[in-house]
Each structure stands twice: as structure tokens, then as C-alpha cells.
PDB file of C-alpha atoms in Angstrom:
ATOM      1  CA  UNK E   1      -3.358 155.589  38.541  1.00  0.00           C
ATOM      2  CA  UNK E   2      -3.367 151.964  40.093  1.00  0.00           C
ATOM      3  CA  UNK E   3      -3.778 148.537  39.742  1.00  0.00           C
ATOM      4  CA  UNK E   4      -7.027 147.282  40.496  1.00  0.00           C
ATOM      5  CA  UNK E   5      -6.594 144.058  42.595  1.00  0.00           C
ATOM      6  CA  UNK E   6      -9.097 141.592  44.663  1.00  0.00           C
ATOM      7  CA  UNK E   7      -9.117 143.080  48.814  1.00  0.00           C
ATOM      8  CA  UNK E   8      -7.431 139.884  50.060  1.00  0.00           C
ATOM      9  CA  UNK E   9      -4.631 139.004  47.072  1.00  0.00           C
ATOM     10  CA  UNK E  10      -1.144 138.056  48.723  1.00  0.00           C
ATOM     11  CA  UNK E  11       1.338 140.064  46.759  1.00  0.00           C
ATOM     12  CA  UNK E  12      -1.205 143.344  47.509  1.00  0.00           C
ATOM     13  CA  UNK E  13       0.454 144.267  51.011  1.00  0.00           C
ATOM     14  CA  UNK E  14       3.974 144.207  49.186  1.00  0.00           C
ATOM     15  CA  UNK E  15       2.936 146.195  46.093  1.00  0.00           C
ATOM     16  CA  UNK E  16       1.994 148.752  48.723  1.00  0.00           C
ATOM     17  CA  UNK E  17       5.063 148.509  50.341  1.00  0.00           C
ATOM     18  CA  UNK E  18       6.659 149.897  47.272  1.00  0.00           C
ATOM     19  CA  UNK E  19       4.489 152.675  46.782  1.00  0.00           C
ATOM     20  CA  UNK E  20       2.637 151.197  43.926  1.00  0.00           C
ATOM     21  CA  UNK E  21      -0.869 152.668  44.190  1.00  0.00           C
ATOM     22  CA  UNK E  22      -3.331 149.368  44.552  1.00  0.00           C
ATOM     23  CA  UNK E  23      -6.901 150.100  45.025  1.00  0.00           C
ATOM     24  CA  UNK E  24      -9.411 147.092  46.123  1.00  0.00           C
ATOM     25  CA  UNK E  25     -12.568 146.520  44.591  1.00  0.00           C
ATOM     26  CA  UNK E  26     -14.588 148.364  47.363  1.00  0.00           C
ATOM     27  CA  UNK E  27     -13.207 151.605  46.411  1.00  0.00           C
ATOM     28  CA  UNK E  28     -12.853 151.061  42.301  1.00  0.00           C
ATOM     29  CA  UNK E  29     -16.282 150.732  42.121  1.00  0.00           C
ATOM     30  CA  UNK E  30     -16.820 154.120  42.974  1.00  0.00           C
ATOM     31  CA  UNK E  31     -14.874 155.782  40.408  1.00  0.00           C
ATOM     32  CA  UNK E  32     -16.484 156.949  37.487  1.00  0.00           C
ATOM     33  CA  UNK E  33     -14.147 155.493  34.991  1.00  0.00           C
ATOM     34  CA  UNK E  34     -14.007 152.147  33.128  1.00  0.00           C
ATOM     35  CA  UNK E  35     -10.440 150.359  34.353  1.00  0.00           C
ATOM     36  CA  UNK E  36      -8.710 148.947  31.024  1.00  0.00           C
ATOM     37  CA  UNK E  37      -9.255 145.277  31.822  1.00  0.00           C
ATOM     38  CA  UNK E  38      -6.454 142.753  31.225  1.00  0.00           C
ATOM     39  CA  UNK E  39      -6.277 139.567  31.757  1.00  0.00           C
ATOM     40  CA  UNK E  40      -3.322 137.862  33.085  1.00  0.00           C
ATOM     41  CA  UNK E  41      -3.008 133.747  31.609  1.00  0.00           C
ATOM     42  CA  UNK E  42      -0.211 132.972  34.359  1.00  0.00           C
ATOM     43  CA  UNK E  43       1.231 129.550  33.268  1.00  0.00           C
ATOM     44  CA  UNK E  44       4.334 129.875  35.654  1.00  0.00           C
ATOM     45  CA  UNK E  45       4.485 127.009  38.653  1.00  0.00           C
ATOM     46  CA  UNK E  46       5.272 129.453  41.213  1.00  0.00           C
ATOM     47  CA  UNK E  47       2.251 131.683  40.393  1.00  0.00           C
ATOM     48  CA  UNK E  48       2.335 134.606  43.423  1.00  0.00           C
ATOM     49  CA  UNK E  49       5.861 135.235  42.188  1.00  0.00           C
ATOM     50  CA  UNK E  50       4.678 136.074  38.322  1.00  0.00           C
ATOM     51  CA  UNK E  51       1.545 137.827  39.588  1.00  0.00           C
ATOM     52  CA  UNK E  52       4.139 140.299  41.808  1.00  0.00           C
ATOM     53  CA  UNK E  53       6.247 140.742  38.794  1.00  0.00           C
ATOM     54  CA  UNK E  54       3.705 141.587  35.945  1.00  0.00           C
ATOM     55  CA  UNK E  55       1.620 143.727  38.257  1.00  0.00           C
ATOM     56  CA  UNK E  56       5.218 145.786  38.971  1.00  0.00           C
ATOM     57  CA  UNK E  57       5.029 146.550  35.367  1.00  0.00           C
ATOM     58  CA  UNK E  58       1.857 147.479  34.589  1.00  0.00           C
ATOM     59  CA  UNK E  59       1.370 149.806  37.532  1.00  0.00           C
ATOM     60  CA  UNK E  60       3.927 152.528  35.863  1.00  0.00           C
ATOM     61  CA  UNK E  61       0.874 153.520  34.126  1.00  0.00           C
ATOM     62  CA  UNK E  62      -1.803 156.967  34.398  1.00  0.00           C
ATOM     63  CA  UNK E  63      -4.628 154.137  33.466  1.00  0.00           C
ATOM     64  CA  UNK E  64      -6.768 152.631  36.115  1.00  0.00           C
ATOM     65  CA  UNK E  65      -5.882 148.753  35.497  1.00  0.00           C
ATOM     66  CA  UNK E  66      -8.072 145.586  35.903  1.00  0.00           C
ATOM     67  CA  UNK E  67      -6.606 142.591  36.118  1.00  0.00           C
ATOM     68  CA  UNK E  68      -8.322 139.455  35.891  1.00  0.00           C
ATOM     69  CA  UNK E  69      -5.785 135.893  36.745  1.00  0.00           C
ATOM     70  CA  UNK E  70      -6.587 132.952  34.136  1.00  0.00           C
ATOM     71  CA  UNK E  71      -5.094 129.631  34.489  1.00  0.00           C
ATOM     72  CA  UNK E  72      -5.714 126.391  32.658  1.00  0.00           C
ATOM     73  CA  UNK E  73      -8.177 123.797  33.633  1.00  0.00           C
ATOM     74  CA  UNK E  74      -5.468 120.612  31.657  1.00  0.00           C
ATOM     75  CA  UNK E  75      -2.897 120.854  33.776  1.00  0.00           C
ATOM     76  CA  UNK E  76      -2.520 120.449  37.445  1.00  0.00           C
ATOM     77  CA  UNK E  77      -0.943 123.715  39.466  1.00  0.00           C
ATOM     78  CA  UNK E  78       1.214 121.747  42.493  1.00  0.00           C
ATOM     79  CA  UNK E  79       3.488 124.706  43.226  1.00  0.00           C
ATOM     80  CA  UNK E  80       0.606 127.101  44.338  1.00  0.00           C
ATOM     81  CA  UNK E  81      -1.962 126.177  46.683  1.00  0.00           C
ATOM     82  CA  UNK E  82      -5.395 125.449  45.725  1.00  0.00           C
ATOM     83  CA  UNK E  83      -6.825 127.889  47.937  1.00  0.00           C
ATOM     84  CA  UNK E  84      -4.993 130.679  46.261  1.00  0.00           C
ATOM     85  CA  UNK E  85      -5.785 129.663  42.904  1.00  0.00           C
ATOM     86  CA  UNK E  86      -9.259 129.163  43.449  1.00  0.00           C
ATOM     87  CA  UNK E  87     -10.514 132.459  45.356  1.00  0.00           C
ATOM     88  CA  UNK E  88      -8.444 134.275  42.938  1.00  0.00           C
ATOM     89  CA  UNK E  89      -7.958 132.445  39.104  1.00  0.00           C
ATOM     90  CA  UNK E  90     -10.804 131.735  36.832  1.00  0.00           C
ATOM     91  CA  UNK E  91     -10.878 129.140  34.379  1.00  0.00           C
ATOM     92  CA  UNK E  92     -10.615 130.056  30.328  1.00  0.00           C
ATOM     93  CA  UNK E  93     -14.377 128.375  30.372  1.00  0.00           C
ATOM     94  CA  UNK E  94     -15.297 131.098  32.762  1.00  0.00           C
ATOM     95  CA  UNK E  95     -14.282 133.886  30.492  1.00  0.00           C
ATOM     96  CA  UNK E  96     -14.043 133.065  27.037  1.00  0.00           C
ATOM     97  CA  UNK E  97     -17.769 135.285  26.668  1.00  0.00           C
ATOM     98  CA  UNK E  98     -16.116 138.500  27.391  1.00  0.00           C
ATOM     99  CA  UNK E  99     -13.726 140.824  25.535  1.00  0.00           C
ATOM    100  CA  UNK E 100     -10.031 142.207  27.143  1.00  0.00           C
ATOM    101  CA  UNK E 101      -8.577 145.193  26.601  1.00  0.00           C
ATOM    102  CA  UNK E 102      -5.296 143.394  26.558  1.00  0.00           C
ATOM    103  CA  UNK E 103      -3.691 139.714  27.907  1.00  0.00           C
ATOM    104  CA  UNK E 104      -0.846 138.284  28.510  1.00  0.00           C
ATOM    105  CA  UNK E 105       0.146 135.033  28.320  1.00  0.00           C
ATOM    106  CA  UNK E 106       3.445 134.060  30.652  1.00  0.00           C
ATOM    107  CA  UNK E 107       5.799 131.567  29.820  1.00  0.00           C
ATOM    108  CA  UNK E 108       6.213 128.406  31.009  1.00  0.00           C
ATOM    109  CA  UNK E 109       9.137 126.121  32.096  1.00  0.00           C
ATOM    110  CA  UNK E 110       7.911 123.238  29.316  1.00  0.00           C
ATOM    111  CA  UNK E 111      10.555 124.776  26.711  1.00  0.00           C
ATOM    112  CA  UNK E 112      12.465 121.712  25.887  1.00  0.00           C
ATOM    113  CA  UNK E 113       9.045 119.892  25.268  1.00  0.00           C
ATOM    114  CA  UNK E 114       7.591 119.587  21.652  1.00  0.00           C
ATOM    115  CA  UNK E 115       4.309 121.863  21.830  1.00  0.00           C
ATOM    116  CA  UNK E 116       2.459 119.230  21.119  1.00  0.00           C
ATOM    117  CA  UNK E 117       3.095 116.971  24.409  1.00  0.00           C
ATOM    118  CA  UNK E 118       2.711 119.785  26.933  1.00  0.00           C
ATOM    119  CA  UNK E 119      -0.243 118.448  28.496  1.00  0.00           C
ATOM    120  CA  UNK E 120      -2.270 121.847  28.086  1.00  0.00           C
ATOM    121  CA  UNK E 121      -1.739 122.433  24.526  1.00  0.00           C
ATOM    122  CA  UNK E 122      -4.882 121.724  23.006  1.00  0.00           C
ATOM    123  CA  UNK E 123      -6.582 124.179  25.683  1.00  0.00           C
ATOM    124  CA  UNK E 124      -3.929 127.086  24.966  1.00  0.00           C
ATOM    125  CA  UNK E 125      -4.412 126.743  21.375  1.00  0.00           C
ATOM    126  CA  UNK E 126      -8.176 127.770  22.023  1.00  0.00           C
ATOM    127  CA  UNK E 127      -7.000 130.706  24.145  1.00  0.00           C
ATOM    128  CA  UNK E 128      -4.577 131.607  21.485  1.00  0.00           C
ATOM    129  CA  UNK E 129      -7.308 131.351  18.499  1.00  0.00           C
ATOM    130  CA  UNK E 130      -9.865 133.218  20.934  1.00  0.00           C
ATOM    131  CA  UNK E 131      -7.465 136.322  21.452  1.00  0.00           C
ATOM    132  CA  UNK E 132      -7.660 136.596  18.058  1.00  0.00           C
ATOM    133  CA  UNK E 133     -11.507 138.084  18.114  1.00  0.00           C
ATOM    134  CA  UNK E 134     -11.487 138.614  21.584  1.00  0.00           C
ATOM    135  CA  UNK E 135      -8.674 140.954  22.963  1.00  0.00           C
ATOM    136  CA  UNK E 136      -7.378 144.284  21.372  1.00  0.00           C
ATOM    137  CA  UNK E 137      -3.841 142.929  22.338  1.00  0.00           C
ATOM    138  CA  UNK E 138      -1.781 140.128  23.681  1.00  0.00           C
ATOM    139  CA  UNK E 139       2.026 140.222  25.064  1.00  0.00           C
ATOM    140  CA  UNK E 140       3.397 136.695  24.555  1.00  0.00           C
ATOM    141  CA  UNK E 141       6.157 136.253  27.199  1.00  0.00           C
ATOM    142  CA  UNK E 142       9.376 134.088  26.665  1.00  0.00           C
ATOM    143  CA  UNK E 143       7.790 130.221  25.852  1.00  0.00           C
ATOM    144  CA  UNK E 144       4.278 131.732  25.731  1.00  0.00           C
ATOM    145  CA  UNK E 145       5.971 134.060  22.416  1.00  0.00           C
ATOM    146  CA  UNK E 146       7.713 130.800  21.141  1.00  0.00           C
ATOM    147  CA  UNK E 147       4.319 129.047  21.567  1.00  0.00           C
ATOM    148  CA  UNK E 148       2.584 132.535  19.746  1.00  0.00           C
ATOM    149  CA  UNK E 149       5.103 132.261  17.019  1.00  0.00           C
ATOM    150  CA  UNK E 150       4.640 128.211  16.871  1.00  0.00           C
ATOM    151  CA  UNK E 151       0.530 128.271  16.408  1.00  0.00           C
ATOM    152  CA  UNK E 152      -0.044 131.906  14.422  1.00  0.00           C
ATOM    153  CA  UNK E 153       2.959 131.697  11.929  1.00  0.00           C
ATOM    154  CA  UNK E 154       4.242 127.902  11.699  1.00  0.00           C
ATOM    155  CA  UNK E 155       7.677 128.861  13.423  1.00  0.00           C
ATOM    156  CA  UNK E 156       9.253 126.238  15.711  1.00  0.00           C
ATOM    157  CA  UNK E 157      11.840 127.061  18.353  1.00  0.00           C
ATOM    158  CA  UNK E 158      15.027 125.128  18.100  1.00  0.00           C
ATOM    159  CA  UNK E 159      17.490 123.610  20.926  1.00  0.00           C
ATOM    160  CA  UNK E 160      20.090 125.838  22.415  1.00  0.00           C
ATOM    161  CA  UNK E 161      23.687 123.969  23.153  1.00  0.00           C
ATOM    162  CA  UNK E 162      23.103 125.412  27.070  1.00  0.00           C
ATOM    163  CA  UNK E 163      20.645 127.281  28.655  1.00  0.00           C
ATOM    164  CA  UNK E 164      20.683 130.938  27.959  1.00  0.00           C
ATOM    165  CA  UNK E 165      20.639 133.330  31.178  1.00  0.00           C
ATOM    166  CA  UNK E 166      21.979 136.829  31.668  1.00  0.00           C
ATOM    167  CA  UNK E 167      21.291 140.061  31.452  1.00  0.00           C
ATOM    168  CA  UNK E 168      22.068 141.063  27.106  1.00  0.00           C
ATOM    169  CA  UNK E 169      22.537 143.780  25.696  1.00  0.00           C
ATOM    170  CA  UNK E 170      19.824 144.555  22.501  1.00  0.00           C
ATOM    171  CA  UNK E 171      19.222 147.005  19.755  1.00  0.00           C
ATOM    172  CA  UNK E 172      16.483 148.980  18.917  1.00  0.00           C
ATOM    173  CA  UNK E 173      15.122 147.978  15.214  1.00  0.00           C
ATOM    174  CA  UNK E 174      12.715 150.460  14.494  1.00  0.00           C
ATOM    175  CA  UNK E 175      12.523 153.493  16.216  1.00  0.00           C
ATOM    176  CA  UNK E 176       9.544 155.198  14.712  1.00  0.00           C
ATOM    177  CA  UNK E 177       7.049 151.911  16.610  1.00  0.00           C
ATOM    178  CA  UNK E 178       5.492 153.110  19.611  1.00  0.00           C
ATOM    179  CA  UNK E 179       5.738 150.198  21.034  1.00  0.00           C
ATOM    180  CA  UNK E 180       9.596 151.213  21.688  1.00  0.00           C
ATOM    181  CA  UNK E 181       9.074 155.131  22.470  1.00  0.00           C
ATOM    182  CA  UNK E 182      11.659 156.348  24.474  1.00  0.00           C
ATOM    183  CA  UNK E 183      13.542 153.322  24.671  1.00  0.00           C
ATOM    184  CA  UNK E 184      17.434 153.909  24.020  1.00  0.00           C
ATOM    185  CA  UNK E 185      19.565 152.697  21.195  1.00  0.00           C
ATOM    186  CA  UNK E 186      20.581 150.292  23.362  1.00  0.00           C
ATOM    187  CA  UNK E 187      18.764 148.064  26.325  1.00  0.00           C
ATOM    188  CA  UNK E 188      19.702 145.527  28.688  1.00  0.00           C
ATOM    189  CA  UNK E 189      17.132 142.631  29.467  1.00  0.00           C
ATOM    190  CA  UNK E 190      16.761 139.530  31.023  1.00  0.00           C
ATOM    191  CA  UNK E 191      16.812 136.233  29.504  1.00  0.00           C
ATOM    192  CA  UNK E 192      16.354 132.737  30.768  1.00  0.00           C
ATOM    193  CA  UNK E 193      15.662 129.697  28.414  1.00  0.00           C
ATOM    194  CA  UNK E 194      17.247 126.611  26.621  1.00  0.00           C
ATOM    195  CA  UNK E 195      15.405 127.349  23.510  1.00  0.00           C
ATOM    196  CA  UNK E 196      15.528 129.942  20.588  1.00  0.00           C
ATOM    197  CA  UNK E 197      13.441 130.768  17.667  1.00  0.00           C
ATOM    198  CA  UNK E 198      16.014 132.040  15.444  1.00  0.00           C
ATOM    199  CA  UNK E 199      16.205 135.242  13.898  1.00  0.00           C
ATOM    200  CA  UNK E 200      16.287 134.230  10.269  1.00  0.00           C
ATOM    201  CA  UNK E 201      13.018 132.603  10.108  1.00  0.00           C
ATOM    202  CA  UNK E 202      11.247 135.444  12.120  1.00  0.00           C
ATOM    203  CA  UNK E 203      12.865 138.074   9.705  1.00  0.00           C
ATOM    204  CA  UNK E 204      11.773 136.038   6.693  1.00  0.00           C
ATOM    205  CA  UNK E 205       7.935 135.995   7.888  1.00  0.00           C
ATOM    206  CA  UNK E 206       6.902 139.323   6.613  1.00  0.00           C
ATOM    207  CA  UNK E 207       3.960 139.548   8.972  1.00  0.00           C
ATOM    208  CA  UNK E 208       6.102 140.021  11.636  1.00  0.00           C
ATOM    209  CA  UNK E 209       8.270 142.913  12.413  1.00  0.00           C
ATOM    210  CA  UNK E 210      11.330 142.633  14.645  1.00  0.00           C
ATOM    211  CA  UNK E 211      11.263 145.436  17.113  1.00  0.00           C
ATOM    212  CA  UNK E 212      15.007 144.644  19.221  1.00  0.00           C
ATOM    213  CA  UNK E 213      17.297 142.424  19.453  1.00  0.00           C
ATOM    214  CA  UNK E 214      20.708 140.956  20.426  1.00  0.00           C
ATOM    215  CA  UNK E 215      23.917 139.375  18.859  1.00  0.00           C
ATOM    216  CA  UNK E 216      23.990 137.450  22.148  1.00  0.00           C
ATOM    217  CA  UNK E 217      20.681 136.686  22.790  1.00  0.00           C
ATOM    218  CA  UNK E 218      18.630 137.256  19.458  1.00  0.00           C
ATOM    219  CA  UNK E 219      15.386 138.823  18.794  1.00  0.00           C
ATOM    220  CA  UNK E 220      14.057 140.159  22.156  1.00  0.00           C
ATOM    221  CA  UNK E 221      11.214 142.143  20.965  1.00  0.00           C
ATOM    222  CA  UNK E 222       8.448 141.768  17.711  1.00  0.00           C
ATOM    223  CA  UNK E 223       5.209 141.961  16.533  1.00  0.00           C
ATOM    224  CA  UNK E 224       2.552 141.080  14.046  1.00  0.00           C
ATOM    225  CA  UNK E 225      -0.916 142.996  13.414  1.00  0.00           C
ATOM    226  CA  UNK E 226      -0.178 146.286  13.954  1.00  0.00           C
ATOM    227  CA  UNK E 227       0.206 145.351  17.494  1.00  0.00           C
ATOM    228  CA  UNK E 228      -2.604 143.384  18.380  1.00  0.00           C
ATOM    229  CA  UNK E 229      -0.011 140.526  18.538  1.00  0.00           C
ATOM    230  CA  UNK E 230       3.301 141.068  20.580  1.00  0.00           C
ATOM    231  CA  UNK E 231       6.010 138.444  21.174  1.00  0.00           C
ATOM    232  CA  UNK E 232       8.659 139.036  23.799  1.00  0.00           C
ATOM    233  CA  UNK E 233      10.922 136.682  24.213  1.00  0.00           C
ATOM    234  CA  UNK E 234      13.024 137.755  27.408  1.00  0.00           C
ATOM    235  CA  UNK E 235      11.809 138.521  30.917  1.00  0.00           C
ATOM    236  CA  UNK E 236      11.662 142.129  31.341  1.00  0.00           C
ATOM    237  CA  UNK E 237       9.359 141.970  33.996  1.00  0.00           C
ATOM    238  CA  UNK E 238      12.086 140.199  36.286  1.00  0.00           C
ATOM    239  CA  UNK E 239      12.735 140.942  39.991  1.00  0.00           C
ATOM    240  CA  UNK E 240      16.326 141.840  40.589  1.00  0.00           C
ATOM    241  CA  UNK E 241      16.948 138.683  42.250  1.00  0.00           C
ATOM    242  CA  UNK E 242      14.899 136.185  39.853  1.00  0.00           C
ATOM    243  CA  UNK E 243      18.046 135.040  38.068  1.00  0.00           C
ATOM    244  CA  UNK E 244      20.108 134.695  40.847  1.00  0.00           C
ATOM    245  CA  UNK E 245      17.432 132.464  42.757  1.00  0.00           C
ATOM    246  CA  UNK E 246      16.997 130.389  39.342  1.00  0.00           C
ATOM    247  CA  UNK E 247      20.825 130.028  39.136  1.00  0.00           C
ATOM    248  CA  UNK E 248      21.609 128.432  42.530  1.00  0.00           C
ATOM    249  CA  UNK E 249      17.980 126.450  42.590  1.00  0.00           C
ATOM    250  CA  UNK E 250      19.993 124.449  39.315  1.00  0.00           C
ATOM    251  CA  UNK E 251      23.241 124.135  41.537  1.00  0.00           C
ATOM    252  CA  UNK E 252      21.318 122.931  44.119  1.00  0.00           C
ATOM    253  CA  UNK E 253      19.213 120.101  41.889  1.00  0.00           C
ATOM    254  CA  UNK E 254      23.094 119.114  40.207  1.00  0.00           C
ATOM    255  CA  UNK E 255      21.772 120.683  37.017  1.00  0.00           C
ATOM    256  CA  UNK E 256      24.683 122.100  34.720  1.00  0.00           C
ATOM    257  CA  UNK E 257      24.045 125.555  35.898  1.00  0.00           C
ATOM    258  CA  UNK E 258      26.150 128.031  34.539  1.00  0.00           C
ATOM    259  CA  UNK E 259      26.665 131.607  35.942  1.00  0.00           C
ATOM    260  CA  UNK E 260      24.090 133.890  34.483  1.00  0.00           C
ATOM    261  CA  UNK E 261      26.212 136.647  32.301  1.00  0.00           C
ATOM    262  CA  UNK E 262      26.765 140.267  33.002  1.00  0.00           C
ATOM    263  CA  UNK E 263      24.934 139.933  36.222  1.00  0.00           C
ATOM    264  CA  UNK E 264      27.184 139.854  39.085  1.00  0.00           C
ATOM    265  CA  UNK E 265      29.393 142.069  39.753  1.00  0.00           C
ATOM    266  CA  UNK E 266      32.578 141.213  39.248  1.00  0.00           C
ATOM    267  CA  UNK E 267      30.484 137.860  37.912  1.00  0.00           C
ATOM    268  CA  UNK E 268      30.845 136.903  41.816  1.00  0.00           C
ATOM    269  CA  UNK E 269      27.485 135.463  42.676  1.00  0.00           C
ATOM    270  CA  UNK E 270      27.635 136.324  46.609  1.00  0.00           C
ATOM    271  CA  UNK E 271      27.381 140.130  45.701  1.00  0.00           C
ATOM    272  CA  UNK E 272      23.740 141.676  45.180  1.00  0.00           C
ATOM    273  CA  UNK E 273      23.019 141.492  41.718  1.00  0.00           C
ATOM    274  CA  UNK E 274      22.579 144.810  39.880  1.00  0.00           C
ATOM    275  CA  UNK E 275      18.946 145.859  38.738  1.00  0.00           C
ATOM    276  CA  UNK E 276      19.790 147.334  35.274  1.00  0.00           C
ATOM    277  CA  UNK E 277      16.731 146.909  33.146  1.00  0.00           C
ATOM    278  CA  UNK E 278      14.080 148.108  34.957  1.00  0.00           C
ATOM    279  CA  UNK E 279      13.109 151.325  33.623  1.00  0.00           C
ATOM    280  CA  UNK E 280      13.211 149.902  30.411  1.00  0.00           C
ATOM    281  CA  UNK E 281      11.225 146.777  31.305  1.00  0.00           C
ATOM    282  CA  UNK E 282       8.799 149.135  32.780  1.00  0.00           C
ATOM    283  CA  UNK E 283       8.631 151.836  29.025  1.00  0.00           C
ATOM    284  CA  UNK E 284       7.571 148.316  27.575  1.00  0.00           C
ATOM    285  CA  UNK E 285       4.385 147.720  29.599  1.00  0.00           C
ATOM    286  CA  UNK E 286       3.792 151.727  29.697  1.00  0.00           C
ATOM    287  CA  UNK E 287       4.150 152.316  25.882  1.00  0.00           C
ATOM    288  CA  UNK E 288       1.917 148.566  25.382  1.00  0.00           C
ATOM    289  CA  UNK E 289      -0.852 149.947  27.536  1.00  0.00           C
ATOM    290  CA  UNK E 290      -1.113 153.708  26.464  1.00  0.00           C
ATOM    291  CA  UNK E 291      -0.563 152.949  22.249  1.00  0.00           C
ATOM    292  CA  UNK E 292      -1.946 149.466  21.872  1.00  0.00           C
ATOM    293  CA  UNK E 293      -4.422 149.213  24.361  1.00  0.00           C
ATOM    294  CA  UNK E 294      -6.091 152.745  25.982  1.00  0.00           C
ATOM    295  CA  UNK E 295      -5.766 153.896  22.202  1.00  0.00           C
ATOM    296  CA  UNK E 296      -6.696 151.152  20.176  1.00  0.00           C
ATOM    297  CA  UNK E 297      -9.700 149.506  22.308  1.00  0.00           C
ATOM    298  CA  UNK E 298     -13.419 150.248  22.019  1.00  0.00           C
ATOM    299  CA  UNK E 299     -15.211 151.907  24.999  1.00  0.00           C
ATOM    300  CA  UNK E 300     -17.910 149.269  26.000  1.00  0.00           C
ATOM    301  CA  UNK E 301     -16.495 146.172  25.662  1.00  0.00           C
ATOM    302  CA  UNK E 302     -19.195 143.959  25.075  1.00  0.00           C
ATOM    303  CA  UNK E 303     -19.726 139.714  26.026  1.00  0.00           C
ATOM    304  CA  UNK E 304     -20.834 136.912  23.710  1.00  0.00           C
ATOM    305  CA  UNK E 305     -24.007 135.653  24.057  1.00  0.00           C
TER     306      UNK E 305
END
């Protein structure tokens, strides 16, 4: 089934490219089936490239979806052009009456900041507090799960020696989770961060439950509330040239950029970079919407008052 998109979005024509089935609202609204409605808090500067990615994932999927784009109001967007982000985002202020299905909240490139001096903290604590009563369930991606981790459960990331980027192998935890049906023992995954939220203090909060994870890269995968909240601290949802492009931006800038591991081949970064955790990325969004959101979430979803 597809992903339900606005006519005019961008990243629509190359969605259809692929043979991902997108249907505009014209035609959804004929069908005699409520969509599952997600909504989509993209925190990411460049903001087409994140909405191409996530709706990639969620497409693999026999559920009609509905995605709705949310961005912050405290913080000012000056990597995506104002006329994209206002004929197609809406404001937390203009939602926070309704009820999701499911949201995700991306991560953002604020890592080494404290929480508390990212200039949109205050507002994404709200959003965080109002998923709580107001979504059946939320994927936290990369800094969005450090920020989950940070506000639900008290646990702070910590400082990496150098940035983290590769492609890791991980381990599945616990097999019998939906959440990681069909998955193999082992994964690969992307990662891409100079923080970590080590493994030790998520394992010693019993409320959540670690799901994968790497010797490398350490936990990948977990969640809290019988799924309602779900932390993932990789980049699944990455194109297969996401990490290469991040990789020679820092060259470029005369950051300390060092080459992303087991990505190359032959770790030679003029060859085409080999798309190895796709499918899996792709079971992850699949199993999410099918056992924690079709399943889990009420028929009518209703709005405040």
C-alpha cells in the first residue's frame, strides 16, 4: 500500500521513480480506509533529504500511510527554503490537539551541545511530554533517542574521543520482540555521531530493554513501554551514499574526518559504496508499523478540545 504524500512535495517524483507506490491526496480521499497517520518531527538542516529517506522506509509497508511534516517554531531552518517548509511543515502549535498513530522524531546535528543550550529545547521537551498521551508510538532517531533517553529516564550521552561513522556490525538481544521479527542474528547499520549513551547505564535502567547492539558501536536498538517508546540510535534509514557525502563535506570544511569503517570497498573512498543494510533498515520500520502501531492504535483517533 503507499505513502500518502501532499500532490506537489519535491522528493514525490523520485519516490516514484523507484517504484514506491505514492498516492496524492486527490485520490486517498477516495479510499474507504483510514491511512495510519504519522507524523514526521524532521529536525535535520537539510530537510528534503530526511523526508526522502524516512518515507523510503516506511513505504515497505501493506498499510496506507499518512504522513504529516512537523518542525519547530525556536529555531530558525536556513538550509531549506521557506517556501518548502511552509506549504508543507506545520508547527507543533498547529497539532498538538490531535492524536498520531505513530512519530518520529529525527536527529539533529546539535550532539556535542548540552541539551539544555540547543536553542529548541524547551519546545521539544513539550513534544516529548505530549507523545506521551498523544501518540501510540514514537521512534527516537540517533540525537533525537539520546535526547528521548536524556528527558524520559535521566540518561546523559557522553563525549566520544572521534566521531563515530561506519557501517557496524550488531547483535540481536532478544529475539522473541516483534519489534526485531525476522531480523538475523546479526545486522549491519549505519552510524554517524560524536556522542554515545553508554551501554551500562541503559542496561541498568530496568524500564528499558536493549533490543541490538554492537561491540563497536554500542546499543543500536531499545525500548521502554512496551513499545510505545523506541530509541534508535543509528541511521538505518540512510541512503547508500549519505556517509560518503558526510565524509568528504568534513574533508572539505578541514574537519578531522576520518574514513567511515567497513564502507568502501577495499576502504577506497572513490569506489561506490556498498548498500548493505537496507533490508534490514527497512524490517525495522515494517515490524514498528504492523506490531506497534496498526496493532496497538485505536480506530478513531480523536482531537483535544
Amino acid at each position: 500500500m503507499p505513502i500518502r504524500v501532499q500532490n506537489d512535495l519535491p522528493v514525490k517524483e523520485i519516490l516514484e521513480k523507484e517504484n514506491i507506490f505514492v498516492m496524492d491526496e486527490h485520490r486517498a480521499i477516495h479510499q474507504d480506509i483510514r491511512p495510519i497517520k504519522i507524523g514526521l518531527l524532521n529536525l535535520m538542516p537539510l530537510k528534503e533529504d530526511t523526508e526522502l529517506q524516512l518515507l523510503r522506509s516506511l513505504s515497505n509497508t501493506p498499510l496506507q500511510v499518512d504522513v504529516e511534516f512537523v518542525m519547530v517554531k525556536s529555531h530558525e531552518s536556513r538550509n531549506t527554503s521557506a517556501n518548502h517548509l511552509n506549504r508543507f511543515y506545520e508547527t507543533f502549535d498547529t497539532i498538538r490537539k490531535q492524536h498520531f498513530d505513530g512519530f518520529i522524531i529525527t536527529g539533529a546535528p546539535v550532539e556535542q551541545m548540552p541539551f539544555e543550550e540547543v536553542d529548541y529545547w524547551e519546545e521539544l521537551k513539550e513534544i516529548m511530554e505530549w507523545t506521551k498521551t498523544h501518540v501510540t508510538s514514537t521512534i527516537h532517531l540517533c540525537w533525537g533517542a539520546q535526547a528521548a533517553l536524556y528527558y524520559h529516564y535521566g540518561i546523559d550521552k557522553t563525549d566520544l574521543p572521534k566521531k563515530l561513522s561506519g557501517v557496524y556490525w550488531h547483535r540481536v538481544m532478544n529475539r522473541k520482540i516483534p519489534l526485531v521479527r525476522g531480523f538475523d542474528d546479526v545486522f549491519l547499520a549505519p552510524h554517524s555521531r560524536h556522542t554515545d549513551v553508554p551501554v551500562e547505564k541503559i542496561r541498568a535502567e530496568k524500564r528499558l530493554t536493549i533490543l541490538a547492539e554492537s561491540e563497536k558501536a554500542g546499543v543500536f536498538l531499545a525500548m521502554a513501554e512496551e513499545g510505545r517508546q523506541i530509541f534508535v540510535m543509528g541511521h538505518p534509514e540512510y541512503d547508500r551514499i549519505t556517509l560518503d557525502t558526510e565524509y568528504k563535506r568534513d574533508l572539505k570544511r578541514g574537519l578531522p574526518a576520518e574514513l567511515p569503517e567497513n564502507y568502501y570497498p577495499d576502504d577506497d573512498c572513490t569506489q561506490k559504496p556498498l548498500l548493505t543494510w537496507r533490508a534490514h533498515g527497512n524490517n525495522l520500520y515494517t515490524n514498528w508499523l504492523n506490531y506497534y502501531v496498526y496493532q496497538a492504535t485505536p480506530y478513531i483517533l480523536e482531537e483535544d478540545e
